[in-house]
Tab-separated table of C-alpha atoms in Angstrom:
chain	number	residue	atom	x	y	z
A	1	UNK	CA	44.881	13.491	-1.995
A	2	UNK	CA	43.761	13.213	1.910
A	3	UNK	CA	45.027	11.034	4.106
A	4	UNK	CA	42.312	10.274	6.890
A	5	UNK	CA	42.714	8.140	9.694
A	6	UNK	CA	39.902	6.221	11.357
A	7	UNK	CA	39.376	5.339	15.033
A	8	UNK	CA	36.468	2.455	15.419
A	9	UNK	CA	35.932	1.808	18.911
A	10	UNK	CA	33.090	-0.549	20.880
A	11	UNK	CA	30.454	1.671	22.554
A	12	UNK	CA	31.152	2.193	26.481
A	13	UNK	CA	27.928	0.128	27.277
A	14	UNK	CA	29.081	-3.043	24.657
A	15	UNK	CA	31.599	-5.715	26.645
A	16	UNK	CA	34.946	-5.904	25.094
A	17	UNK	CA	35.971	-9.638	25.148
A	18	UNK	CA	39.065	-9.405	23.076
A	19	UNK	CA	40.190	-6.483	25.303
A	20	UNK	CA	39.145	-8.408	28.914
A	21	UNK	CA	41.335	-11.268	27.429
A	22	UNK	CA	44.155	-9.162	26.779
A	23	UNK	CA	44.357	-7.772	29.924
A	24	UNK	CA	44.019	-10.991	31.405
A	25	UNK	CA	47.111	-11.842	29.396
A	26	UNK	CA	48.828	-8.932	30.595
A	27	UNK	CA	48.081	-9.684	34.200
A	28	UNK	CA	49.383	-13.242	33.530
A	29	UNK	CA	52.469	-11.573	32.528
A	30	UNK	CA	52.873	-9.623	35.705
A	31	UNK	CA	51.229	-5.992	34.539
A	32	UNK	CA	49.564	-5.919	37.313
A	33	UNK	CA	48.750	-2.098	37.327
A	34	UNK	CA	46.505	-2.657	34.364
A	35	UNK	CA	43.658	-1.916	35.026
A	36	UNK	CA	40.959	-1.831	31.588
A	37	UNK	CA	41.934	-2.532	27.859
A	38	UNK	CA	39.705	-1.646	25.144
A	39	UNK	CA	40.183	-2.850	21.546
A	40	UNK	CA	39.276	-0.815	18.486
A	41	UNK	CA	40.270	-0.353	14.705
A	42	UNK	CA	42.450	2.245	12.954
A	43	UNK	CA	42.133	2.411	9.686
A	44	UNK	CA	44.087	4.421	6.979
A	45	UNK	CA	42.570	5.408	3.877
A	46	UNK	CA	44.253	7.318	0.911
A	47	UNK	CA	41.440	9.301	-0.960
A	48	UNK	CA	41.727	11.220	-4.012
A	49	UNK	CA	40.495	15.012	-3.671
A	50	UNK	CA	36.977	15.254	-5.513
A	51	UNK	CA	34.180	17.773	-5.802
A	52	UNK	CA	32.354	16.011	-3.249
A	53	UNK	CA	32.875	17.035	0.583
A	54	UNK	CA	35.593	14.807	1.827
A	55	UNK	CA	33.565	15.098	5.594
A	56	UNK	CA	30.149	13.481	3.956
A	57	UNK	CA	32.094	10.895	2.298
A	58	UNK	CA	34.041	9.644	4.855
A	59	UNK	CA	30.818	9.512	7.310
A	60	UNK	CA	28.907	8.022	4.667
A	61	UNK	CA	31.908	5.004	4.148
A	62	UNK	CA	32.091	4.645	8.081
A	63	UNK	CA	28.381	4.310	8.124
A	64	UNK	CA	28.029	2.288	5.483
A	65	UNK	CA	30.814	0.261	5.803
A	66	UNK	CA	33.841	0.941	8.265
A	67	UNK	CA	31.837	0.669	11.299
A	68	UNK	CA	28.757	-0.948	12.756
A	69	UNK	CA	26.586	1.927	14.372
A	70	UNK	CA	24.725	-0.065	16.584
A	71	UNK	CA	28.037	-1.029	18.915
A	72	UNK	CA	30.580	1.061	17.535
A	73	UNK	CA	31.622	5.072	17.590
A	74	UNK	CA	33.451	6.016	15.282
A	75	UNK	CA	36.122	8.863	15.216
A	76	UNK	CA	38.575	10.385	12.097
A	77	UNK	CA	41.021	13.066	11.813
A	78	UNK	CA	42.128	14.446	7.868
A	79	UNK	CA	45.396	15.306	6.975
A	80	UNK	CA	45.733	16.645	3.609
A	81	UNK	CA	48.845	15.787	1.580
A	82	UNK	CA	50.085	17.705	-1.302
A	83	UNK	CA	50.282	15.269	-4.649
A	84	UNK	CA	54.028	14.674	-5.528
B	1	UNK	CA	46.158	6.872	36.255
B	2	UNK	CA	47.213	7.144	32.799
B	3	UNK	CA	45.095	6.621	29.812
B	4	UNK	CA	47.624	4.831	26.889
B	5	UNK	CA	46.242	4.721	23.202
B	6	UNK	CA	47.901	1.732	21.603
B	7	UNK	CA	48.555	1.928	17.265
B	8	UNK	CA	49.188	-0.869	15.372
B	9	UNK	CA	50.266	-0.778	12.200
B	10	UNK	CA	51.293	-3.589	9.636
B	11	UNK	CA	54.705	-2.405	8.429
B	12	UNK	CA	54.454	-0.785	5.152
B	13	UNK	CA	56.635	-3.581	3.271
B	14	UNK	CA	54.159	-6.060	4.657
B	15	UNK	CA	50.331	-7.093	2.707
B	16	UNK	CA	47.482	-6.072	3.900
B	17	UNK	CA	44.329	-8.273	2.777
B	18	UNK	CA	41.677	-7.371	4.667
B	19	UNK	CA	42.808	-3.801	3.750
B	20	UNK	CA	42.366	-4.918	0.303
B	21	UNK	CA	39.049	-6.629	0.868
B	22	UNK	CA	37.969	-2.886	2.494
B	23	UNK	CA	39.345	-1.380	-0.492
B	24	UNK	CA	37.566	-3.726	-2.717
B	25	UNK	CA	34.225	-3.412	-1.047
B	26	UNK	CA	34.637	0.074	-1.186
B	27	UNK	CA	34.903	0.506	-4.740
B	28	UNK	CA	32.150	-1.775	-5.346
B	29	UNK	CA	29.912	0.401	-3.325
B	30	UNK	CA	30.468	3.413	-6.038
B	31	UNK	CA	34.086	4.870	-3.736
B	32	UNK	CA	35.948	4.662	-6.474
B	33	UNK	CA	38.162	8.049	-4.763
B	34	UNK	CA	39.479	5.425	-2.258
B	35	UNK	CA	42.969	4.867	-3.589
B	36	UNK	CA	44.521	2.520	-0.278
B	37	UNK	CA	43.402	0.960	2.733
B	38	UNK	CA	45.606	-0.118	5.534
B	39	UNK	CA	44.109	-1.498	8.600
B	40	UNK	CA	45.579	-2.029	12.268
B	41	UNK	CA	44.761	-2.253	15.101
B	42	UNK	CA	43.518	0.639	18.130
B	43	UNK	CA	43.877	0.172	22.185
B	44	UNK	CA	43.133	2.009	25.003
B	45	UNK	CA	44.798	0.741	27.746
B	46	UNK	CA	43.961	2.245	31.564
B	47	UNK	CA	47.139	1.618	33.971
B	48	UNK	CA	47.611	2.545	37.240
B	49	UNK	CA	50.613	4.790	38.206
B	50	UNK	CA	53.511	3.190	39.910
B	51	UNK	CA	57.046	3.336	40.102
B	52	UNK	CA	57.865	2.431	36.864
B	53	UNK	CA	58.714	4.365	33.677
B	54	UNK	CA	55.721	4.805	31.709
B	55	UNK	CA	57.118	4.648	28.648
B	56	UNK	CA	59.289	1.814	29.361
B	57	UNK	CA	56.344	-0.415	30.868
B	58	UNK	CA	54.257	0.596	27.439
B	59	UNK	CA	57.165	-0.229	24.883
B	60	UNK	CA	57.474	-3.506	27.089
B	61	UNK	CA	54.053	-4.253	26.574
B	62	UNK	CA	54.164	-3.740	23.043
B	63	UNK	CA	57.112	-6.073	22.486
B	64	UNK	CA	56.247	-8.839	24.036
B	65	UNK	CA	51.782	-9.369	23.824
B	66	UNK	CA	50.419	-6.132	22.378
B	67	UNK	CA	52.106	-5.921	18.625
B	68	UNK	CA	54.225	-8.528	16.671
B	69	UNK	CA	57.415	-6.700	16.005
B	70	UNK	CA	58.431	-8.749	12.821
B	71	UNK	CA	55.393	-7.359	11.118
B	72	UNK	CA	53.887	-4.515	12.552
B	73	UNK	CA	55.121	-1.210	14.264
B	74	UNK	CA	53.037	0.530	16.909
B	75	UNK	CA	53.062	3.901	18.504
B	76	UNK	CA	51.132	5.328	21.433
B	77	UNK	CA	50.154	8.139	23.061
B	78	UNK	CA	50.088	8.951	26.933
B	79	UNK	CA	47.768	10.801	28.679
B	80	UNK	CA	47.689	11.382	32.344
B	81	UNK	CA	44.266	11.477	33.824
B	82	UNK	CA	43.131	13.016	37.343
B	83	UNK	CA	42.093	9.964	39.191
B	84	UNK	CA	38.599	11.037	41.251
């Protein structure tokens, strides 16, 4: 069993409404020394061990499916855990 | 300057349907492996040094705009970044 974690984030060149609105918000609040936000995606996934390469098959799903490729990078770290 | 990356999580006793709608699509797209899917939320925050705790400002942040503390949990990660 893997657990992998997955970081979708906008492409530097793609504006980031959600995140200029949140910082706006935090300005409003008086966090002034704010100075960019950026909003992403993290995504945990629980995936049973197979024969296939757990690397190819999590590229393939974020390709595919977890992320859009035109405006978004992608990112993912494995950790495997032992069955119980 | 410090760079701040933000995690959001829905607390494990909460639902998660869009991470069930993920898993769903998933499996219907032949990922049968895919066992869970929990999805939150990523932020990279910029701020600008100042006189105040880091940590304290962040966890501040967090309480009151960035998570919602009766559902979701966050954690975050500091790093300190040469301004140029």
């Amino acid at each position: 069993m893997y657990k992998v974690k997955v970081f979708v984030t906008l492409k530097n060149s793609v504006l980031d409404p959600q995140g200029s609105a949140v910082m706006n918000a935090l300005h409003s609040m008086n966090y002034q020394d704010v100075q960019d936000v950026r909003i992403g995606k993290f995504m945990e996934l629980s995936i049973e061990a197979s024969e296939r390469n757990i690397d190819e098959l999590i590229n393939e799903m974020c390709q595919r499916l977890l992320s859009n490729p035109v405006i978004e990078d992608y990112r993912y770290e494995i950790e495997e855990s032992v069955p119980k």
